[in-house]
Short mmCIF file of C-alpha atoms and ligand atoms in Angstrom, two decimals:
data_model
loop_
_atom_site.label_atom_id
_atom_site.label_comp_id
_atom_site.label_asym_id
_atom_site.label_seq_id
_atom_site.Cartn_x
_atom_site.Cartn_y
_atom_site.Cartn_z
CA UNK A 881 -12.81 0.13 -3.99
CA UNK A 882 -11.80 2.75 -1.40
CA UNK A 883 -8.20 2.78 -1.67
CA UNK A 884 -5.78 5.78 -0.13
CA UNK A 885 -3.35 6.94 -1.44
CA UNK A 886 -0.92 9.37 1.16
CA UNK A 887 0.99 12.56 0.65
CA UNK A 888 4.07 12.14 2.46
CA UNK A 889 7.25 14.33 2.70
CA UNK A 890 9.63 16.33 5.21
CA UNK A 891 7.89 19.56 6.79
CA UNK A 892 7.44 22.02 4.89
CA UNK A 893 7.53 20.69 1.37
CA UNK A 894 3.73 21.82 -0.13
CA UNK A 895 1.70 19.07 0.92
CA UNK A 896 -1.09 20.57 2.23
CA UNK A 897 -0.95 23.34 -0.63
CA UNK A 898 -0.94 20.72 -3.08
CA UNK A 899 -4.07 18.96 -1.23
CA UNK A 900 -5.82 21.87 -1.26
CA UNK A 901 -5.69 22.27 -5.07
CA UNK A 902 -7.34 18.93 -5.57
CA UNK A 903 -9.76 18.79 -2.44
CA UNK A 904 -12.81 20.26 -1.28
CA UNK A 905 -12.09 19.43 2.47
CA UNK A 906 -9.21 22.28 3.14
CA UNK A 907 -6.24 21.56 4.89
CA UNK A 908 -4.43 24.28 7.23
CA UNK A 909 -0.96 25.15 5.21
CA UNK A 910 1.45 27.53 7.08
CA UNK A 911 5.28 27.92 7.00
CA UNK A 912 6.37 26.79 10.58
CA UNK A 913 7.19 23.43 10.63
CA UNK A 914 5.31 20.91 12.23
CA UNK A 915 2.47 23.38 12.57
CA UNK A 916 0.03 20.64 11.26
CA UNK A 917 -0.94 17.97 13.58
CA UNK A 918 -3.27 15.73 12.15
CA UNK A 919 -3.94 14.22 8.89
CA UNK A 920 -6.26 15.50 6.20
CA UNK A 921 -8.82 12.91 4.05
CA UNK A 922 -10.01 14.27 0.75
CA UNK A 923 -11.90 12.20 -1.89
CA UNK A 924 -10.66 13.41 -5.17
CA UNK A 925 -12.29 13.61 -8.26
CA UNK A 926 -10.01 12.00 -10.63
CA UNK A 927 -9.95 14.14 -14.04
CA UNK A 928 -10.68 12.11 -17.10
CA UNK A 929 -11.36 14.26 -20.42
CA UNK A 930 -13.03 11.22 -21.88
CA UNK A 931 -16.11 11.62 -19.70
CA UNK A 932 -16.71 15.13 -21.30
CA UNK A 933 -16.02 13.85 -24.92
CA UNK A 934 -18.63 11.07 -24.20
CA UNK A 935 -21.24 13.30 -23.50
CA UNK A 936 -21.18 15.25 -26.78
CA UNK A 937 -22.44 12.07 -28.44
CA UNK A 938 -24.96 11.19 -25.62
CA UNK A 939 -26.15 14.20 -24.06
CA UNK A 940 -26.63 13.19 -19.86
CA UNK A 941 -27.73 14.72 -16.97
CA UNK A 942 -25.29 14.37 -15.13
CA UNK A 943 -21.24 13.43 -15.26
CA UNK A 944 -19.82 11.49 -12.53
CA UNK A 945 -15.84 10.85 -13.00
CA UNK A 946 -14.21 8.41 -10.29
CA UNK A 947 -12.52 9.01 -7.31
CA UNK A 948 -9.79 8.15 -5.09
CA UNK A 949 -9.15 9.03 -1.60
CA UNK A 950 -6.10 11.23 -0.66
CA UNK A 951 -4.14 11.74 2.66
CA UNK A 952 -2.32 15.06 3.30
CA UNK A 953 0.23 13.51 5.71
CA UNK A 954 2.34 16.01 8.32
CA UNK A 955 5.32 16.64 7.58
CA UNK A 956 7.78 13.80 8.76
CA UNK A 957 11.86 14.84 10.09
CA UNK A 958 14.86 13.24 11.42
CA UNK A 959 14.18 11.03 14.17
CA UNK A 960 10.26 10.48 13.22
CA UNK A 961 10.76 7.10 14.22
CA UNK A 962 11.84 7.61 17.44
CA UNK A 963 8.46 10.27 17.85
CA UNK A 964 10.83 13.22 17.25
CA UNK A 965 8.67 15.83 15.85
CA UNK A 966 5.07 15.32 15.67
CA UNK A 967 6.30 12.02 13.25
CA UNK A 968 5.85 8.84 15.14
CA UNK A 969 1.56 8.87 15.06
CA UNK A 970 2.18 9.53 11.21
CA UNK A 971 4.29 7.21 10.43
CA UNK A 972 1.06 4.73 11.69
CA UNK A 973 -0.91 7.03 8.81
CA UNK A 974 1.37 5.89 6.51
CA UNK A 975 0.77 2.24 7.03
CA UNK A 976 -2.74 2.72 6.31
CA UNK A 977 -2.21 3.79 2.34
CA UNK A 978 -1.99 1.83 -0.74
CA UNK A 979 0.47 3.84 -2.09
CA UNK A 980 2.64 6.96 -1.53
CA UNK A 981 3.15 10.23 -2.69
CA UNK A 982 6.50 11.73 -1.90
CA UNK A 983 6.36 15.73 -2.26
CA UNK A 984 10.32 17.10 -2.72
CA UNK A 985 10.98 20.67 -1.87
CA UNK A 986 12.60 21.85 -5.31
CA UNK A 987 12.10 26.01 -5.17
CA UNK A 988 14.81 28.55 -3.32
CA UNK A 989 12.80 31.54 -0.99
CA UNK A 990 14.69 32.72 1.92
CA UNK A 991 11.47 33.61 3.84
CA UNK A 992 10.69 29.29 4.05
CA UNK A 993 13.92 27.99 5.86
CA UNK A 994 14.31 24.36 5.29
CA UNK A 995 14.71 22.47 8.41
CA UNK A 996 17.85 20.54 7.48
CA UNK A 997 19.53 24.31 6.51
CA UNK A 998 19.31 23.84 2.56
CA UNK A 999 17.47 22.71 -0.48
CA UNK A 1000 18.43 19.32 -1.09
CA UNK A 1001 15.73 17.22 -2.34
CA UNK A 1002 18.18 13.91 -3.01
CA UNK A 1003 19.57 13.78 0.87
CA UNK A 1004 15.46 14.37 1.86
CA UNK A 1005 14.28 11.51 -0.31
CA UNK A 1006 17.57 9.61 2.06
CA UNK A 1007 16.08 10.97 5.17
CA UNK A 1008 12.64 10.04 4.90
CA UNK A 1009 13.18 6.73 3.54
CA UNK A 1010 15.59 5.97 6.05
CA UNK A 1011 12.72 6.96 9.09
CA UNK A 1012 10.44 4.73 7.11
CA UNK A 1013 13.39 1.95 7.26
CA UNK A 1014 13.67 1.92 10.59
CA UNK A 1015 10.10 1.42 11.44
CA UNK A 1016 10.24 -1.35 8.97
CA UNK A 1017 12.82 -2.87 10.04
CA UNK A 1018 11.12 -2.95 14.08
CA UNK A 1019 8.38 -4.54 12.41
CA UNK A 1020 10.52 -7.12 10.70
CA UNK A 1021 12.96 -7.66 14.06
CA UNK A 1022 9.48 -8.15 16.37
CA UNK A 1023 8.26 -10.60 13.30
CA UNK A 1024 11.86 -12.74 13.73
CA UNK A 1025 11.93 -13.32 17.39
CA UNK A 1026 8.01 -14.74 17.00
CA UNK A 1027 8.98 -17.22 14.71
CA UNK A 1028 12.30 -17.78 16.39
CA UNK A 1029 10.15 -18.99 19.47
CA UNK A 1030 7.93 -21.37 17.34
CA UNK A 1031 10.99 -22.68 14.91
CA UNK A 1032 12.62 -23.76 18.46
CA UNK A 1033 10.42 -26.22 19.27
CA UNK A 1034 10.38 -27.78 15.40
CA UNK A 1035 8.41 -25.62 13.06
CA UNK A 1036 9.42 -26.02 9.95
CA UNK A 1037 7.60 -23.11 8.19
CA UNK A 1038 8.81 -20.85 10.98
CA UNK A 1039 11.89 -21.39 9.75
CA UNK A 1040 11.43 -21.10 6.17
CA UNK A 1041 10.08 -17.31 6.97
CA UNK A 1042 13.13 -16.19 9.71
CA UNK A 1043 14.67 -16.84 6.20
CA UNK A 1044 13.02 -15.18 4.03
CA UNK A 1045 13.00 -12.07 7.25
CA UNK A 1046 16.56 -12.03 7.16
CA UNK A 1047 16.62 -11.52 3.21
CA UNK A 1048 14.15 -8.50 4.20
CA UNK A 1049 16.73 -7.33 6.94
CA UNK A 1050 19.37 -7.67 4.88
CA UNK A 1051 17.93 -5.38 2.38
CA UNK A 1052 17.04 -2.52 5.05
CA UNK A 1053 19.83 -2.52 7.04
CA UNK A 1054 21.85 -1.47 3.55
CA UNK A 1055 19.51 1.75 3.37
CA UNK A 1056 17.43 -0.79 0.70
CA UNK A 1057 13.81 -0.19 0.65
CA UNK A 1058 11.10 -3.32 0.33
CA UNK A 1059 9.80 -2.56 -2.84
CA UNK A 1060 13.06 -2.87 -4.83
CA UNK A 1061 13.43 -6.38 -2.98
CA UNK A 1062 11.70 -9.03 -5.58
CA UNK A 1063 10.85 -12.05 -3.34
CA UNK A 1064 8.66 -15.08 -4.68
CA UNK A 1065 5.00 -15.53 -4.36
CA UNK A 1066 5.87 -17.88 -1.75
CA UNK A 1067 7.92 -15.93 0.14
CA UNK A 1068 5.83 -12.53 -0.02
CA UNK A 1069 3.13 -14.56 2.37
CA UNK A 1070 5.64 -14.26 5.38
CA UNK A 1071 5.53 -10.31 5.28
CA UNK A 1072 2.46 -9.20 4.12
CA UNK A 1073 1.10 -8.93 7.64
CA UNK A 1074 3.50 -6.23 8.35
CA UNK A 1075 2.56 -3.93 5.67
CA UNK A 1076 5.86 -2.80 5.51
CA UNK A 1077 6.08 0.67 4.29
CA UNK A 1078 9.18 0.34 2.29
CA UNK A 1079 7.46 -1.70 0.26
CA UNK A 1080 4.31 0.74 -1.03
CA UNK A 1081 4.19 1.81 -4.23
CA UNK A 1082 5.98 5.42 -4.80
CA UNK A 1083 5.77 8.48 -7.16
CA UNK A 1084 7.66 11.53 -6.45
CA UNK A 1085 6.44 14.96 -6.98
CA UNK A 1086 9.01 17.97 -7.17
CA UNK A 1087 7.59 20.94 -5.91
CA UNK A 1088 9.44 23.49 -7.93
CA UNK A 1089 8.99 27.68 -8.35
CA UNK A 1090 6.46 28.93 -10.80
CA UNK A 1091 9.03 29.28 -13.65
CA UNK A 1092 9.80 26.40 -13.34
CA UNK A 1093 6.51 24.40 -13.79
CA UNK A 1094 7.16 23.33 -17.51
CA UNK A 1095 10.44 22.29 -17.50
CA UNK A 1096 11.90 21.71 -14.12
CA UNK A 1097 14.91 22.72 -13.19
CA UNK A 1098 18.80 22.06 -11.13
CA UNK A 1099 17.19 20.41 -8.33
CA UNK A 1100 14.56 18.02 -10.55
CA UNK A 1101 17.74 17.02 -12.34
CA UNK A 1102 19.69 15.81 -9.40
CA UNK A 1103 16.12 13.71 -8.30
CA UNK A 1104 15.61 12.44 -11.56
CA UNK A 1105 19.54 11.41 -11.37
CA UNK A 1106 19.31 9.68 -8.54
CA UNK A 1107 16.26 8.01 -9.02
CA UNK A 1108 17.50 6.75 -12.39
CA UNK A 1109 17.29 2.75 -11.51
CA UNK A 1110 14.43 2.76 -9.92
CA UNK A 1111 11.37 3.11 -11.85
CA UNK A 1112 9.64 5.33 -9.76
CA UNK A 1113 7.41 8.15 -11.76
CA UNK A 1114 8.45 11.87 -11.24
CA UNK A 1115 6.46 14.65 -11.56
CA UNK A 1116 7.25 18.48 -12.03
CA UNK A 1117 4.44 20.61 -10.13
CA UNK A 1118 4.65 24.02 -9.06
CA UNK A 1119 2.66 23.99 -5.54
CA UNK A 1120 1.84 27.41 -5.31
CA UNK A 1121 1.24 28.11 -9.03
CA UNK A 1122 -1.34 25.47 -8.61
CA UNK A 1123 -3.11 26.93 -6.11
CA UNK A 1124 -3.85 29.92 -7.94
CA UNK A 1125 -4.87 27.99 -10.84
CA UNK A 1126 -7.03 26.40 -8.57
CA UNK A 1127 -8.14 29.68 -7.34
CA UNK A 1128 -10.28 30.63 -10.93
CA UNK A 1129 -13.85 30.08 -11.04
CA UNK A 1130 -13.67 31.22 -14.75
CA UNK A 1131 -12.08 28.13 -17.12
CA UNK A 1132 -11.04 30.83 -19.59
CA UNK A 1133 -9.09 32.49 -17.09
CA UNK A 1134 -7.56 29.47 -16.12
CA UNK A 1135 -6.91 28.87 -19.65
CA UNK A 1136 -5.10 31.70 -20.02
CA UNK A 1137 -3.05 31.41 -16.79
CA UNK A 1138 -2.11 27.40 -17.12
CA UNK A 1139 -0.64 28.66 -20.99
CA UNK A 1140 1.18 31.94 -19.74
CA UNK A 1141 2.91 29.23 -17.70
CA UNK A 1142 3.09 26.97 -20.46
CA UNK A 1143 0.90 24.10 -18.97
CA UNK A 1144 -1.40 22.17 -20.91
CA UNK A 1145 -3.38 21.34 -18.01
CA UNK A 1146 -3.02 22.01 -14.17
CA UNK A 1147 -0.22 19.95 -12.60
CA UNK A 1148 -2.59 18.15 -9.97
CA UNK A 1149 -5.00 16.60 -12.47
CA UNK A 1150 -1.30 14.63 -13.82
CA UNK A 1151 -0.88 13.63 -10.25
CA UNK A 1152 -4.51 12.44 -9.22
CA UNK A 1153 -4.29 10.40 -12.53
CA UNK A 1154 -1.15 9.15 -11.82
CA UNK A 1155 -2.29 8.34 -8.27
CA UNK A 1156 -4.84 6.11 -9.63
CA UNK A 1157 -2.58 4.25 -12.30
CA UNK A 1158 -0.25 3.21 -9.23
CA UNK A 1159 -3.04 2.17 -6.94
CA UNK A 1160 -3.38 -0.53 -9.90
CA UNK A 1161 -7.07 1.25 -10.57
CA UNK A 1162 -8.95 2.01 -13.64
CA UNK A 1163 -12.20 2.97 -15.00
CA UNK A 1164 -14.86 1.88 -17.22
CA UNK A 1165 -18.10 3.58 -18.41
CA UNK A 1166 -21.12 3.84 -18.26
CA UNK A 1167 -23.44 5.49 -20.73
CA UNK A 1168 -26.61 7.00 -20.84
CA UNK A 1169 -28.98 9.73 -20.43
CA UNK A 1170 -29.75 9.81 -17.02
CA UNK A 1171 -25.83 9.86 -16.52
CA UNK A 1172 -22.48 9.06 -17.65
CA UNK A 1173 -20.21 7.45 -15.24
CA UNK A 1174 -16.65 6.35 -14.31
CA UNK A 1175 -16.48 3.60 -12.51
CA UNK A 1176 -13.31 2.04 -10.33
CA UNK A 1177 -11.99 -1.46 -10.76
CA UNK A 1178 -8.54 -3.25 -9.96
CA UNK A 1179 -6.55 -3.99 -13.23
CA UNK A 1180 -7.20 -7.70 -14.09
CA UNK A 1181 -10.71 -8.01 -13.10
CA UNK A 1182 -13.28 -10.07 -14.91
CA UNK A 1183 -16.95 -8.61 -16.35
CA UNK A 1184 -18.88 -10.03 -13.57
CA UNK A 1185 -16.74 -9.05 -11.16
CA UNK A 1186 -16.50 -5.39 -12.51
CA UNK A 1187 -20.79 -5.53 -12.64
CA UNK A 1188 -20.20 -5.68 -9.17
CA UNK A 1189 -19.15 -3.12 -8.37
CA UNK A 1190 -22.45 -1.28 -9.78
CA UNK A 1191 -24.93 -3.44 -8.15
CA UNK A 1192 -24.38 -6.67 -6.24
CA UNK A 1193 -26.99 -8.29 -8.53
CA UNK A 1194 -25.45 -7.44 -11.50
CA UNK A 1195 -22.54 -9.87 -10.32
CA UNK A 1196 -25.18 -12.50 -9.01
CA UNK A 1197 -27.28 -12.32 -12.43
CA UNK A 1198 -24.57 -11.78 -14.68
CA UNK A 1199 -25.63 -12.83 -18.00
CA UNK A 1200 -22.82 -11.20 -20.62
CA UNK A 1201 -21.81 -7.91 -20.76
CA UNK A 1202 -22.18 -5.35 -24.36
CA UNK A 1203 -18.80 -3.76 -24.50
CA UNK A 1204 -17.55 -0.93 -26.72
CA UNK A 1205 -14.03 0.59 -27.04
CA UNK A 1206 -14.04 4.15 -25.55
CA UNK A 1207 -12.22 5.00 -29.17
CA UNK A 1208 -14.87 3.02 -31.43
CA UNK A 1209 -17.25 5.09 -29.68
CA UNK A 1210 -15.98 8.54 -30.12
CA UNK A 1211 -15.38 7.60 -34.02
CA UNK A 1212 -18.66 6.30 -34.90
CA UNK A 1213 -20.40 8.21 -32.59
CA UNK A 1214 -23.35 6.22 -31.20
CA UNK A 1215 -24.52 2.83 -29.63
CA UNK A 1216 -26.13 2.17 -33.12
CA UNK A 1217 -23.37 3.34 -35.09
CA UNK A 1218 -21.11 0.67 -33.21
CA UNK A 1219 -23.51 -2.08 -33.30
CA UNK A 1220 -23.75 -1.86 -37.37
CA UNK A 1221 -20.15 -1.72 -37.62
CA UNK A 1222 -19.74 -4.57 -35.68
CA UNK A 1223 -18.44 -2.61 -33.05
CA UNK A 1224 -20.24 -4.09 -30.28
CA UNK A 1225 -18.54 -7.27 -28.82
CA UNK A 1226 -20.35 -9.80 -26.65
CA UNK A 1227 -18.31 -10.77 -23.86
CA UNK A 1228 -18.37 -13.52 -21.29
CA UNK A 1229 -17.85 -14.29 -17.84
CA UNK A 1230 -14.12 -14.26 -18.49
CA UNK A 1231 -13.70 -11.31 -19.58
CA UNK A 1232 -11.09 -8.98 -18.70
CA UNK A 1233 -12.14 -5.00 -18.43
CA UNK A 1234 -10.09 -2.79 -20.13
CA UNK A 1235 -9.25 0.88 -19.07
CA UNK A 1236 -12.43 2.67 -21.45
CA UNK A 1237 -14.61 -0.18 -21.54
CA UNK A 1238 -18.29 1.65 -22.24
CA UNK A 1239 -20.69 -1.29 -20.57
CA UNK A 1240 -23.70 -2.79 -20.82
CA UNK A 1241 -24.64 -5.72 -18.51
CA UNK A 1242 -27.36 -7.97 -19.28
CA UNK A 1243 -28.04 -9.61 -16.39
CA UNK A 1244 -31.27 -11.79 -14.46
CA UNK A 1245 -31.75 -12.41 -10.76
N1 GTP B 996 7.91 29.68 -2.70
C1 GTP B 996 7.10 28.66 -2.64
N2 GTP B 996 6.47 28.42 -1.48
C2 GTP B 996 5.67 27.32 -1.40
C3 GTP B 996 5.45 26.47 -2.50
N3 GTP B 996 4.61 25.48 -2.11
C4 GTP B 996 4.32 25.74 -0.82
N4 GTP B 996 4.94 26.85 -0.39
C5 GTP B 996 4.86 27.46 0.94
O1 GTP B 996 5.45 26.59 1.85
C6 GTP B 996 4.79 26.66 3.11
C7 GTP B 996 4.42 25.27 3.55
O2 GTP B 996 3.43 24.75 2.70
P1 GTP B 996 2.49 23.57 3.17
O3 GTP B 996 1.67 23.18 1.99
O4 GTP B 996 1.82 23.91 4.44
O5 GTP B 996 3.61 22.47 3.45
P2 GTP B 996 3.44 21.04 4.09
O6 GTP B 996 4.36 20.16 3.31
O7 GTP B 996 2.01 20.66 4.14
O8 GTP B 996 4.01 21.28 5.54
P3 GTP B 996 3.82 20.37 6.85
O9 GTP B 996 2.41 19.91 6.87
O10 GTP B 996 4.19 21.26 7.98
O11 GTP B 996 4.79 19.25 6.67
C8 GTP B 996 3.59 27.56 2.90
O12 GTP B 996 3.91 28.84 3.42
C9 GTP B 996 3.43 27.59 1.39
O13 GTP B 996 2.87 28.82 0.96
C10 GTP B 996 6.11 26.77 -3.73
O14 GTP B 996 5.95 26.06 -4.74
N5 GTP B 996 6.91 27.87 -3.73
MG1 MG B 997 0.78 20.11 5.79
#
């Protein structure tokens, strides 16, 4: 289930800052632009109370929450597509995620110039999706002349996708990005190949100053303004705050620090969680004493298929699965206490999981 998710932005933004909040593999931050030069993988714990709040009622020995795998991207800039920068090998870094992260410089200090002269997080949400448009729409022009050559000499299906191409075209060459285009099941088949990066799943993340970190401010307005038809998730983090926070060994200190800036919890843990939402991921348990653990599946799949993802042979020799709701589980309080209740449902090969699913599969190779 290793699916990436990237951290993408103009130079300069927090990326790497953020990153380093949320990973154990550090990435170099600094504030010249395009100082970085390669990109950074972390595997990323994704925070999930629940696991904690299950283990008061089954004591474990040890917790293991899920993870997802994040990509501190380099900054990209004007011209990334034509290699201006350090952009163009990124922009192939990009293709390679599941979904995007899209970090918006939204804090004033005079000693971090921004490269295009001002703070202006709408116009650098413009820029980079217009580099991104451009590579997309190479892709989509090399794509066209392929098919051109086979529709020539009679291809009918070649000539159903130039079609559906030119729709694509259409919609990048008016600054449109893919994923706002809805095309039919039968028409996504002629793109997929391309992965088109237009078309990956965004959330946007607006760096903003520490005072800033509970409510947002000016500049999160103007995002959140011009983002208002699209139904793209937006996020309020301060970059640098967060690094301190990260910074605490102590959990009361932290405490204490994430409330005097009137945070519930630290800004990243939102993001990771969000991360995994929009990578169409979620979790289900298991419980027990040797350990209680989170583990990944795609939305949608079935009971066997989620078994697999433990052990081959639980998928092979899948007899039922023994499925409690996380909340049953927390109210009554134990296995038993569920099963008396009636609590405990007996599920089937059909089965859907649900996010919170505590599992038990019976199963016989
Ligand atoms: N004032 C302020 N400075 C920040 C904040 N977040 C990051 N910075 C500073 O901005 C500079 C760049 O941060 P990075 O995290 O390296 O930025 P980046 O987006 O990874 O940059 P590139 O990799 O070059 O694109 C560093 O000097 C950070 O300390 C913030 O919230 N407020
Ligand atoms: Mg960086």
């Amino acid at each position: 289930m290793s699916l990436q998710c990237g951290i993408i932005g103009i130079a300069n933004t927090g990326k790497s800052t953020l990153f380093n909040c949320m990973s154990s593999v550090k990435a170099e931050t600094s504030n010249f632009a395009f100082t970085s030069n390669k990109s950074n993988i972390g595997i990323i714990h994704v925070p999930d109370r629940r696991l904690f709040e299950l283990e008061k009622f089954q004591p474990t020995e040890r917790v293991v929450p899920a993870t997802v795998e994040i990509v501190d991207i380099p900054g990209l800039t004007r011209g990334a597509n034509q290699g201006e920068g350090v952009g163009n090998k990124f922009l192939g870094d990009i293709r390679n995620t599941d979904a995007l992260i899209h970090v918006l410089r939204c804090f004033d200090d005079e000693n971090l110039p921004h490269i295009d002269g001002s703070v202006d997080p709408v116009r650098d949400i413009d820029n980079l999706d217009f580099e991104l448009q451009v590579k997309d729409m190479e892709s989509v022009e090399k794509k066209l002349q392929r098919l051109d050559k086979i529709a020539r000499i009679g291809d009918k299906d070649a000539k159903h996708g130039m079609d559906v191409l030119e729709k694509v075209k259409a919609k990048l060459e008016t600054f449109g990005n893919m994923r706002d285009l809805k095309l039919e099941a039968q028409e996504q088949k002629y793109i997929n190949d391309l992965f088109l990066l237009t078309a990956k799943p965004v959330m946007y993340v607006c760096n903003v100053d520490d005072k800033s970190a509970a409510k947002g401010n000016a500049y999160v307005d103007k995002v959140r303004e011009h983002l208002k038809d699209h139904r793209a998730e937006i996020l309020v983090i301060a970059a640098r705050l967060e690094a301190e926070i990260a910074d605490f060994d102590n959990e009361e200190d932290r405490m204490a620090f994430l409330d005097d800036a009137g945070l519930q919890e630290p800004g990243v843990n939102r993001m990771v969680r969000s991360a995994y939402s929009m990578l169409n991921l979620l979790s289900f348990f298991t419980v027990g004493p040797k350990e209680i653990k989170a583990w990944t599946i795609h939305k949608g799949m079935t009971a066997p298929q989620a078994a697999g993802v433990i052990h081959s042979d639980l998928e092979r020799g899948f007899i039922r699965a023994e499925v409690i709701k996380y909340n049953d589980f927390i109210i009554l309080g134990s296995e038993h206490a569920c099963k008396e209740k009636g609590k405990l449902m007996i599920e089937g090969k059909n089965y859907v999981v649900c996010d919170g699913d505590i599992m038990h599969i019976r199963f016989n190779v």
